[in-house]
Coordinates of C-alpha atoms in Angstrom, one line a residue:
Chain A
M27 CA -4.1 27.5 33.5
T28 CA -7.5 27.1 34.5
L29 CA -10.4 25.3 32.4
T30 CA -14.1 24.6 33.3
P31 CA -15.0 20.9 33.3
Y32 CA -15.7 19.5 30.2
Q33 CA -19.4 19.7 29.5
G34 CA -19.5 18.9 25.7
G35 CA -19.8 15.7 23.4
R36 CA -23.6 15.7 23.4
R37 CA -23.9 16.0 19.7
L38 CA -22.2 12.6 19.2
M39 CA -23.2 11.1 22.6
A40 CA -26.6 10.9 21.2
P41 CA -26.3 9.7 17.9
A42 CA -23.8 7.0 19.5
L43 CA -25.9 5.8 22.1
V44 CA -29.1 5.3 19.5
A45 CA -26.2 3.2 17.5
A46 CA -25.6 1.2 20.5
V47 CA -29.4 0.1 21.3
A48 CA -29.9 -0.4 17.6
G49 CA -26.8 -2.5 17.0
L50 CA -27.1 -4.5 20.2
A51 CA -30.9 -5.1 19.7
L52 CA -30.1 -6.3 16.1
T53 CA -27.5 -8.5 17.2
A54 CA -29.5 -9.9 19.8
V55 CA -32.2 -10.4 17.0
G56 CA -29.2 -12.4 15.2
G57 CA -28.5 -14.2 18.0
L58 CA -32.0 -16.0 18.0
V59 CA -32.0 -16.1 14.2
D60 CA -28.5 -17.8 14.0
P61 CA -26.7 -17.6 17.1
R62 CA -23.2 -19.2 15.7
R63 CA -22.9 -16.2 13.2
A64 CA -24.4 -13.4 15.3
L65 CA -21.7 -14.8 18.2
F66 CA -18.9 -14.5 15.6
A67 CA -19.8 -11.1 14.4
Y68 CA -20.4 -10.2 18.2
L69 CA -16.9 -11.6 19.0
V70 CA -14.9 -9.4 16.3
A71 CA -16.5 -6.2 17.5
F72 CA -16.1 -6.9 21.0
V73 CA -12.0 -7.9 20.5
Y74 CA -11.8 -4.6 18.3
W75 CA -13.3 -2.2 20.6
L76 CA -12.0 -3.6 24.0
G77 CA -8.3 -3.7 22.1
I78 CA -8.6 0.4 21.7
A79 CA -9.3 0.6 25.2
L80 CA -6.6 -1.7 26.6
G81 CA -4.2 0.1 23.6
A82 CA -5.0 3.0 25.3
L83 CA -4.4 2.0 28.7
I84 CA -0.8 0.7 27.6
L85 CA -0.5 3.9 26.0
L86 CA -1.0 5.4 29.3
G87 CA 1.3 3.3 31.1
A88 CA 3.9 3.8 28.5
F89 CA 3.6 7.6 29.0
H90 CA 4.2 7.2 32.9
A91 CA 7.1 4.8 32.4
S92 CA 8.9 7.1 29.9
N93 CA 8.2 9.9 32.2
A94 CA 6.8 11.4 29.1
R95 CA 6.2 15.4 29.3
W96 CA 5.1 16.1 25.7
P97 CA 1.5 14.1 25.9
V98 CA 0.0 15.8 29.1
V99 CA -1.7 18.1 27.1
L100 CA -3.7 15.1 25.8
R101 CA -3.4 12.3 28.4
R102 CA -6.6 13.2 30.1
F103 CA -7.9 11.8 26.9
V104 CA -5.9 8.6 26.7
E105 CA -6.7 8.0 30.7
T106 CA -10.7 8.1 29.7
V107 CA -10.8 5.8 27.1
P108 CA -9.7 2.8 29.3
A109 CA -12.4 4.3 31.6
A110 CA -14.8 2.3 29.1
L111 CA -13.3 -1.3 30.5
P112 CA -16.4 -1.6 32.9
L113 CA -18.9 -1.3 30.2
F114 CA -16.5 -4.3 28.4
A115 CA -16.9 -6.2 31.5
V116 CA -20.7 -6.1 31.0
L117 CA -20.5 -6.6 27.3
F118 CA -18.4 -9.8 28.1
V119 CA -21.8 -11.5 29.3
P120 CA -22.8 -12.6 25.6
I121 CA -19.7 -14.2 25.3
A122 CA -19.7 -16.0 28.3
L123 CA -23.5 -17.0 27.7
G124 CA -22.8 -18.1 24.0
M125 CA -19.2 -19.9 24.8
K126 CA -20.5 -23.1 23.4
H127 CA -21.4 -22.0 19.8
L128 CA -18.1 -19.9 19.6
F129 CA -15.3 -22.5 20.9
V130 CA -15.2 -26.2 19.6
W131 CA -13.5 -27.3 22.7
M132 CA -16.8 -26.5 25.1
A133 CA -18.5 -29.0 23.6
P134 CA -16.4 -31.2 20.8
P135 CA -18.6 -32.9 18.6
E136 CA -18.3 -36.9 18.2
T137 CA -17.6 -36.2 14.5
L138 CA -14.2 -34.0 15.4
A139 CA -11.1 -34.9 13.5
P140 CA -8.6 -36.9 15.4
E141 CA -5.6 -34.8 15.5
M142 CA -8.2 -31.7 16.7
A143 CA -10.0 -34.3 19.3
H144 CA -6.5 -34.7 20.5
A145 CA -5.6 -31.2 20.8
V146 CA -9.0 -30.4 22.8
H147 CA -8.4 -33.4 25.2
H148 CA -4.6 -32.3 25.7
K149 CA -6.0 -28.7 26.5
L150 CA -8.4 -29.4 28.6
P151 CA -6.9 -28.4 31.7
Y152 CA -6.3 -24.8 30.4
L153 CA -9.3 -24.4 27.9
N154 CA -12.6 -25.5 29.9
A155 CA -15.2 -23.1 31.0
G156 CA -14.7 -22.7 34.8
F157 CA -11.0 -21.8 34.2
F158 CA -11.8 -19.4 31.0
L159 CA -14.5 -17.6 32.8
G160 CA -12.1 -16.9 36.0
R161 CA -9.1 -15.9 33.8
A162 CA -11.8 -13.2 32.1
A163 CA -12.5 -12.1 35.3
V164 CA -8.8 -11.5 36.4
Y165 CA -8.2 -9.7 33.5
F166 CA -11.0 -7.5 33.8
V167 CA -10.7 -6.8 37.6
F168 CA -6.9 -6.1 36.8
W169 CA -7.7 -3.9 34.0
I170 CA -10.6 -2.0 35.4
V171 CA -8.7 -1.4 38.8
V172 CA -5.6 0.1 36.9
A173 CA -7.5 2.1 34.6
H174 CA -9.5 3.4 37.6
L175 CA -6.6 4.4 39.6
L176 CA -4.7 6.3 37.0
R177 CA -7.5 8.3 36.0
S178 CA -9.0 9.1 39.2
W179 CA -5.1 10.1 40.8
S180 CA -5.0 12.3 37.6
I181 CA -8.4 13.7 38.3
R182 CA -7.6 14.4 41.9
Q183 CA -4.3 16.3 40.9
D184 CA -6.7 18.9 39.3
S185 CA -7.7 20.1 42.6
A186 CA -4.8 18.9 44.7
G187 CA -2.0 19.8 42.6
G188 CA 1.4 18.8 44.1
A189 CA 3.7 16.0 42.8
T190 CA 2.8 13.3 45.0
L191 CA -0.1 12.0 42.8
T192 CA 2.5 12.3 39.5
R193 CA 4.7 9.8 41.4
W194 CA 2.2 7.4 42.1
Q195 CA 0.7 7.4 38.7
R196 CA 4.4 6.8 37.5
R197 CA 4.8 4.1 39.6
L198 CA 1.5 2.2 38.8
G199 CA 1.9 3.2 35.2
A200 CA 5.1 1.8 34.7
G201 CA 4.7 -1.2 37.1
S202 CA 1.5 -2.5 35.5
L203 CA 2.7 -2.6 32.1
P204 CA 4.3 -6.1 32.3
F205 CA 1.0 -7.4 33.6
L206 CA -0.9 -5.8 31.3
A207 CA 1.0 -7.2 28.4
L208 CA 0.5 -10.7 30.2
T209 CA -3.1 -10.1 30.4
L210 CA -4.0 -9.1 27.0
T211 CA -1.8 -11.8 25.7
F212 CA -3.6 -14.5 27.5
A213 CA -6.6 -12.9 26.7
S214 CA -6.2 -13.0 23.0
F215 CA -5.1 -16.8 23.4
D216 CA -8.4 -17.1 25.3
W217 CA -10.7 -15.1 22.9
M218 CA -9.3 -15.4 19.6
M219 CA -6.2 -18.2 19.4
S220 CA -8.5 -20.7 21.2
L221 CA -11.0 -20.9 18.2
D222 CA -8.9 -23.4 16.7
P223 CA -7.4 -25.9 19.7
R224 CA -4.6 -26.9 17.7
F225 CA -3.0 -23.3 17.1
F226 CA -0.5 -21.7 19.1
S227 CA 1.7 -18.7 18.3
T228 CA 3.5 -17.1 21.6
I229 CA 3.2 -13.6 19.4
F230 CA -0.2 -13.9 18.9
G231 CA -0.9 -11.6 21.6
V232 CA 1.5 -9.0 20.2
Y233 CA -0.3 -9.1 17.0
W234 CA -3.5 -8.0 18.8
F235 CA -2.2 -5.2 20.5
A236 CA 0.0 -3.8 17.5
G237 CA -3.4 -3.5 15.8
S238 CA -4.7 -2.1 18.9
F239 CA -2.3 0.3 19.8
M240 CA -2.1 1.6 16.5
A241 CA -5.8 2.0 16.5
A242 CA -5.6 3.6 20.1
F243 CA -3.4 6.5 18.5
A244 CA -5.8 7.0 15.4
V245 CA -8.7 7.3 17.9
T246 CA -6.9 10.0 20.1
I247 CA -5.8 11.7 16.6
I248 CA -9.4 11.8 15.4
A249 CA -10.5 12.9 18.7
A250 CA -8.2 15.8 18.7
T251 CA -8.9 16.9 15.4
L252 CA -12.5 16.9 16.1
S253 CA -12.3 18.8 19.3
R254 CA -10.0 21.3 17.8
P255 CA -12.5 24.5 17.5
D256 CA -13.9 23.4 20.9
P257 CA -12.1 25.7 23.4
T258 CA -13.5 23.6 26.1
A259 CA -11.9 20.2 24.7
F260 CA -8.2 18.7 25.0
G261 CA -7.7 19.2 21.0
H262 CA -8.0 23.3 21.3
H263 CA -4.8 23.1 23.5
M264 CA -2.7 20.9 21.1
S265 CA -0.3 22.4 18.7
L266 CA 0.7 21.3 15.5
E267 CA 3.8 19.3 17.0
H268 CA 1.6 17.3 18.8
F269 CA -0.6 16.1 15.9
H270 CA 3.2 15.7 14.3
S271 CA 4.4 13.4 17.2
L272 CA 0.7 11.3 17.1
G273 CA 1.1 10.9 13.6
K274 CA 4.7 9.6 13.8
F275 CA 3.5 7.0 16.3
L276 CA 0.9 6.1 13.8
L277 CA 3.5 5.5 11.1
A278 CA 5.6 3.4 13.7
F279 CA 2.9 1.3 14.6
T280 CA 1.6 0.8 11.2
A281 CA 5.1 -0.8 10.7
F282 CA 5.0 -2.3 13.8
W283 CA 2.0 -4.2 13.1
A284 CA 3.4 -5.1 9.6
Y285 CA 6.6 -6.5 11.3
V286 CA 4.8 -8.7 13.9
A287 CA 2.3 -10.0 11.3
F288 CA 5.2 -11.1 9.0
S289 CA 6.9 -12.5 11.8
Q290 CA 4.2 -14.8 13.1
F291 CA 3.5 -15.6 9.3
M292 CA 6.7 -16.1 8.0
L293 CA 8.1 -18.8 11.0
I294 CA 5.0 -20.5 10.3
W295 CA 5.1 -20.7 6.8
I296 CA 8.8 -21.3 6.8
A297 CA 8.7 -24.5 9.3
N298 CA 5.6 -25.6 7.7
V299 CA 4.3 -27.7 11.0
P300 CA 1.2 -29.9 10.5
E301 CA 0.3 -28.3 14.0
E302 CA 0.6 -24.7 12.9
V303 CA -0.1 -24.5 9.5
P304 CA -3.6 -25.0 8.8
W305 CA -4.6 -21.8 10.6
Y306 CA -2.6 -20.0 7.9
I307 CA -3.9 -22.2 5.2
L308 CA -7.3 -21.3 5.9
R309 CA -6.3 -17.6 5.4
I310 CA -4.3 -17.5 2.5
D311 CA -5.8 -20.1 0.2
G312 CA -9.0 -20.0 -1.0
G313 CA -11.6 -17.0 -0.2
W314 CA -9.6 -15.5 2.3
K315 CA -6.2 -15.0 0.6
W316 CA -7.7 -11.7 -1.0
V317 CA -8.5 -10.5 2.5
G318 CA -4.9 -11.2 3.4
I319 CA -3.4 -9.4 0.4
F320 CA -5.7 -6.2 0.9
L321 CA -4.4 -6.1 4.6
A322 CA -0.8 -6.2 3.4
L323 CA -1.5 -3.3 0.9
F324 CA -4.1 -1.2 2.7
H325 CA -3.2 -2.2 6.3
F326 CA 0.5 -1.5 5.5
V327 CA 2.1 -0.5 2.3
V328 CA -0.4 2.6 1.5
P329 CA -0.8 4.0 4.7
F330 CA 3.1 3.5 5.6
F331 CA 4.2 5.6 2.2
L332 CA 1.5 8.4 3.1
L333 CA 2.3 8.8 6.4
L334 CA 6.1 9.4 5.5
S335 CA 4.7 12.6 4.5
R336 CA 5.6 15.4 7.1
D337 CA 3.1 17.9 5.6
L338 CA 0.3 15.1 6.1
K339 CA 1.0 14.5 9.7
R340 CA 1.2 18.1 10.1
T341 CA -2.3 18.6 8.6
P342 CA -4.8 17.2 11.3
R343 CA -7.5 16.8 9.0
A344 CA -5.4 14.6 6.6
L345 CA -4.0 12.9 9.4
S346 CA -7.5 11.9 10.5
L347 CA -8.6 10.7 7.2
V348 CA -5.6 8.1 7.2
A349 CA -6.3 7.3 10.9
G350 CA -10.0 6.6 10.1
W351 CA -8.8 4.4 7.0
L352 CA -6.4 2.6 9.5
L353 CA -9.4 2.1 11.9
L354 CA -11.3 0.3 9.3
V355 CA -8.7 -2.1 7.9
H356 CA -8.1 -2.7 11.6
W357 CA -11.6 -4.3 11.7
V358 CA -11.1 -6.0 8.6
D359 CA -7.5 -7.3 10.3
L360 CA -9.8 -8.7 13.3
Y361 CA -12.3 -10.1 10.8
W362 CA -9.7 -12.2 8.7
L363 CA -8.7 -13.3 12.2
V364 CA -11.8 -14.5 13.8
M365 CA -14.1 -15.2 10.8
P366 CA -12.3 -18.1 8.7
H367 CA -13.3 -20.5 11.9
L368 CA -17.1 -19.7 10.8
D369 CA -16.8 -19.4 7.1
P370 CA -13.7 -21.4 6.0
A371 CA -14.5 -21.2 2.0
G372 CA -14.2 -17.6 2.2
P373 CA -15.7 -14.2 3.9
R374 CA -19.5 -13.9 3.8
P375 CA -20.1 -10.8 5.3
S376 CA -23.8 -10.4 7.0
L377 CA -26.1 -7.6 8.5
W378 CA -24.9 -9.1 11.9
D379 CA -21.2 -8.1 11.4
L380 CA -22.4 -4.4 11.0
A381 CA -24.8 -4.6 13.7
A382 CA -22.6 -5.8 16.3
F383 CA -19.4 -3.6 15.2
V384 CA -22.1 -0.4 15.4
G385 CA -23.7 -1.6 18.5
V386 CA -20.6 -2.3 20.5
G387 CA -18.7 0.6 19.2
G388 CA -21.8 3.0 19.8
A389 CA -22.0 1.8 23.6
A390 CA -18.0 2.4 23.8
V391 CA -18.1 5.9 22.3
A392 CA -21.3 7.0 24.0
F393 CA -19.7 5.8 27.2
T394 CA -16.2 7.2 26.9
L395 CA -18.0 10.5 26.0
F396 CA -19.9 10.5 29.1
R397 CA -17.0 9.6 31.2
L398 CA -15.0 12.6 29.7
R399 CA -17.7 15.1 30.9
G400 CA -17.5 16.8 34.3
A401 CA -13.8 16.4 34.5
S402 CA -10.9 19.2 33.3
P403 CA -10.2 18.3 29.6
V404 CA -6.5 18.8 30.3
P405 CA -4.6 17.4 33.6
V406 CA -4.3 21.5 34.7
R407 CA -2.5 20.9 37.5
D408 CA 0.1 18.5 36.3
P409 CA 3.6 19.8 37.0
Y410 CA 4.7 19.1 33.2
L411 CA 1.6 20.7 31.5
E412 CA 3.5 23.9 30.8
D413 CA 6.2 21.7 29.1
S414 CA 3.6 20.0 26.9
L415 CA 2.3 23.1 25.9
R416 CA 5.4 24.5 24.6
Y417 CA 6.4 21.3 23.3
L418 CA 9.0 21.8 20.5
P419 CA 10.8 18.5 19.1
Q420 CA 14.1 18.6 17.4
Chain B
M20 CA 37.6 32.6 -3.8
K21 CA 35.0 31.8 -1.4
A22 CA 35.6 33.0 2.1
Y23 CA 33.5 32.5 5.7
V24 CA 32.9 35.7 7.7
L25 CA 32.3 35.1 11.3
G26 CA 30.6 36.8 14.2
E27 CA 30.0 36.0 17.8
F28 CA 26.7 37.6 19.3
E29 CA 25.7 37.7 23.1
R30 CA 21.9 37.6 22.6
E31 CA 19.8 35.8 20.1
Q32 CA 17.8 39.0 19.0
P33 CA 20.7 40.8 17.2
L34 CA 21.8 37.2 15.7
Y35 CA 18.5 36.7 13.9
D36 CA 18.3 40.2 12.9
A37 CA 21.9 40.2 11.5
A38 CA 21.0 36.7 9.6
R39 CA 17.8 38.3 8.1
A40 CA 19.8 41.4 7.1
L41 CA 22.5 39.4 5.3
R42 CA 19.8 37.4 3.9
A43 CA 18.0 40.7 2.5
H44 CA 21.4 41.5 0.9
G45 CA 21.2 38.2 -1.3
H46 CA 23.7 36.3 1.0
E47 CA 21.5 32.8 1.3
S48 CA 24.4 30.6 2.6
L49 CA 24.2 31.4 6.2
D50 CA 24.7 29.1 9.2
I51 CA 24.3 29.7 13.1
H52 CA 26.2 28.0 15.8
S53 CA 25.3 27.9 19.3
P54 CA 25.7 25.6 22.3
Y55 CA 22.1 24.9 22.6
P56 CA 19.0 24.8 20.4
L57 CA 17.6 27.7 18.9
H58 CA 14.0 27.1 17.4
E59 CA 13.7 30.5 15.9
A60 CA 17.2 29.9 14.2
D61 CA 15.2 27.9 11.3
H62 CA 13.1 30.9 10.6
A63 CA 15.8 33.4 10.9
L64 CA 18.1 31.4 8.2
G65 CA 15.5 30.8 6.2
L66 CA 16.2 27.1 5.9
K67 CA 14.2 25.1 3.3
R68 CA 13.3 21.5 4.0
S69 CA 16.1 19.1 4.4
T70 CA 16.6 17.0 1.3
V71 CA 18.3 14.2 3.7
P72 CA 14.8 12.2 4.0
I73 CA 14.7 11.8 0.0
V74 CA 18.0 11.0 -0.2
A75 CA 17.2 8.0 2.4
L76 CA 14.1 7.3 0.6
V77 CA 15.6 6.6 -2.9
G78 CA 18.5 4.5 -1.1
G79 CA 16.1 2.3 1.0
L80 CA 13.9 1.7 -2.3
A81 CA 17.0 1.2 -4.3
G82 CA 18.4 -1.3 -1.3
A83 CA 14.8 -3.2 -1.2
I84 CA 14.9 -3.7 -5.1
T85 CA 18.2 -4.8 -5.2
G86 CA 17.7 -7.1 -2.5
Y87 CA 15.0 -9.0 -3.9
L88 CA 16.1 -9.1 -7.6
L89 CA 19.7 -10.4 -6.2
Q90 CA 17.5 -13.4 -4.5
W91 CA 15.3 -13.9 -7.2
Y92 CA 17.8 -13.9 -9.9
T93 CA 20.4 -16.1 -7.8
V94 CA 18.4 -18.9 -6.2
G95 CA 14.9 -18.1 -8.4
H96 CA 16.0 -17.9 -11.7
D97 CA 19.3 -18.5 -12.9
W98 CA 20.4 -21.2 -10.5
P99 CA 17.0 -22.6 -9.1
L100 CA 17.6 -23.9 -5.6
N101 CA 15.2 -26.4 -3.6
V102 CA 15.3 -25.5 -0.1
G103 CA 12.8 -27.6 2.0
N104 CA 10.9 -28.3 -1.0
R105 CA 9.9 -24.7 -1.3
P106 CA 9.3 -23.1 -4.5
P107 CA 12.6 -21.5 -5.9
H108 CA 10.9 -18.0 -6.5
S109 CA 9.4 -17.8 -2.3
A110 CA 8.6 -14.4 -2.0
P111 CA 8.0 -14.7 1.9
A112 CA 11.4 -16.2 2.5
F113 CA 13.0 -13.2 0.2
I114 CA 11.7 -10.6 2.4
P115 CA 13.8 -10.6 5.5
V116 CA 16.9 -9.7 3.0
T117 CA 15.1 -7.2 1.2
F118 CA 14.4 -5.5 4.4
E119 CA 17.8 -5.4 5.4
L120 CA 19.2 -4.3 2.4
G121 CA 16.8 -1.8 2.2
V122 CA 17.9 -0.6 5.5
L123 CA 21.5 -0.9 4.8
F124 CA 21.3 1.3 1.4
A125 CA 19.1 3.9 3.1
S126 CA 21.8 4.3 5.9
L127 CA 24.5 4.6 3.6
A128 CA 23.0 6.8 1.4
I129 CA 22.4 9.2 4.3
F130 CA 26.2 8.5 5.5
V131 CA 27.7 8.9 1.8
G132 CA 25.1 11.5 1.1
L133 CA 26.1 13.6 4.0
L134 CA 29.7 13.3 3.8
A135 CA 29.9 14.1 0.1
G136 CA 27.1 16.5 -0.4
Y137 CA 26.8 18.7 2.8
F138 CA 30.2 18.4 4.6
G139 CA 32.2 18.7 1.1
F140 CA 34.5 15.7 1.6
P141 CA 37.5 15.3 1.3
R142 CA 37.6 18.6 3.5
T143 CA 38.2 17.0 6.7
H144 CA 37.1 20.0 9.0
H145 CA 35.3 23.2 8.3
P146 CA 37.4 26.5 8.1
V147 CA 35.4 27.9 11.0
F148 CA 37.5 26.0 13.3
E149 CA 40.3 28.0 12.0
V150 CA 39.1 30.7 14.4
E151 CA 40.1 30.4 18.0
A152 CA 37.4 32.5 19.2
F153 CA 34.9 30.1 17.8
R154 CA 35.5 27.7 20.9
S155 CA 32.8 29.7 22.4
A156 CA 30.3 28.2 20.1
S157 CA 30.0 25.2 22.2
I158 CA 30.4 27.0 25.7
D159 CA 28.2 30.3 25.7
G160 CA 28.5 31.9 22.4
L161 CA 26.0 32.4 19.5
W162 CA 28.0 32.8 16.0
L163 CA 26.6 33.6 12.8
S164 CA 28.6 32.5 9.6
A165 CA 28.1 33.6 6.0
E166 CA 29.6 32.1 3.1
V167 CA 30.6 34.6 0.7
E168 CA 32.8 35.6 -2.2
G169 CA 35.9 37.1 -1.3
K170 CA 35.1 40.6 -2.5
D171 CA 31.8 40.3 -0.5
A172 CA 33.8 39.9 2.8
E173 CA 34.4 43.0 4.0
P174 CA 31.2 44.5 3.5
V175 CA 29.5 41.5 5.3
A176 CA 32.1 41.8 8.1
Q177 CA 30.8 45.4 8.5
E178 CA 27.4 44.5 8.4
L179 CA 28.1 41.7 11.1
R180 CA 29.5 44.8 13.2
R181 CA 26.8 46.9 12.9
F182 CA 24.5 44.3 14.6
G183 CA 26.9 44.3 17.4
A184 CA 28.9 41.2 16.6
R185 CA 32.3 40.5 18.6
N186 CA 35.2 39.0 17.3
V187 CA 34.6 39.6 13.7
S188 CA 36.8 37.2 11.7
I189 CA 37.4 36.3 8.0
V190 CA 38.5 32.9 7.1
P191 CA 39.2 32.1 3.2
E192 CA 38.3 28.9 2.1
A193 CA 41.8 26.7 2.1
K194 CA 42.3 25.5 -1.5

């Protein structure tokens, strides 16, 4: 199989770039008008889009760790989504600059409740500006290096061929998984869980991962469907069997998200410990209650029963609609996770939410498309490509 | 009385052709036995979608509803039970049992459904195993079996031979 390098994506890149500039500029204006609100909106957008890149990186590692043959045809796309990670390292700068507006432990006010002040003081060795930024640097360096090596070895194989580069990818992909899990968990502790210094939940990172991993499948499904008519893109080479399998994964990780969300909720609810339970009281009492119920129904129950259908999973357009819906409710999920610390009484959606979402998202989409160009859309000389192309699961 | 007509094929194509020819004559209860998966077999046999997923879904939903109602009735309604001062009807605490009973009923529905509805329990083994040569179905032989009325057995056997089948045998369904 020989393929010309992918040169498409221009039609989507231009509007994405416009959205990025407009959205980020508007968020910057918001930063001047109401820095706290704009930064919270930006944080939600940042963890949303970064989570998708990390989800794709873990998916790639899992493909290599399991020596999977079927996804080879779509692996180049999964390799390129994490190639946006250097962009996210740059997009982290506003969060680093605005830390004192986001995190109460940065500059605890005198009026802080005693138990909160105690928690802030107790966690000072971990939650302080220097260590926080140092950790962020370690996470990003690790993520960027792993993503870069896996992708560049794969691209080098397009011209070099042979099995050696496959072996390297298998080793790094599998070997990096435990460290990806740890860095992702600690990143979620730092950037989201520490918004309430009292709260701690060891499964918190898995919660962020579950939604993000599902979103990475959703993005892959949508990209594959969009690129199906284009013979120079990866979606063109995929069969309905590939879509069916991606749909099964989407179903599985919708259920996994619900499982993790409920596990975290039920343990804290049933233990009813004063340190943990306020975090949930904020989210299941008052104005945020309806968001929580919405998530249970539309992030789990409805998509779960829709995705049970075999016909739906084998109809790329229908599957993409469900995937798009899940991408939307995943944003609601992260909004519900972060925003109650800004608006304890209930959701108060603002223009800055939309601006930040579109701004960070536009930048991520444009940058990913830019990195897709110039390389073959499919790993053409991967030894398992033939197996992937005639994939027939039973 | 029902009978099974069996024939062994060496290659895949005559097997599929024979299956399609038998279906054209109105014999729909066909099966293919082979030592490795044959992806074309589904089409040749004209298999419809399996009903097992529906059985599992109905079983699972029935289990989940049973699990929830059981807890609601016993500790929430009939004999309200105070556990750690939570309300007697506490939905979050009921979910794990609801989920587990859903899984249990779904798997039992598949097990019992397959045994009774598909494998013809209390039949303990399938009549095709009466044929000694059928052993090759797990070694190197491709077998077509047709479930037919007794009077049709001989014409179907002729048809299988016409497509080059070896070891053509007629096994009556034991009563």
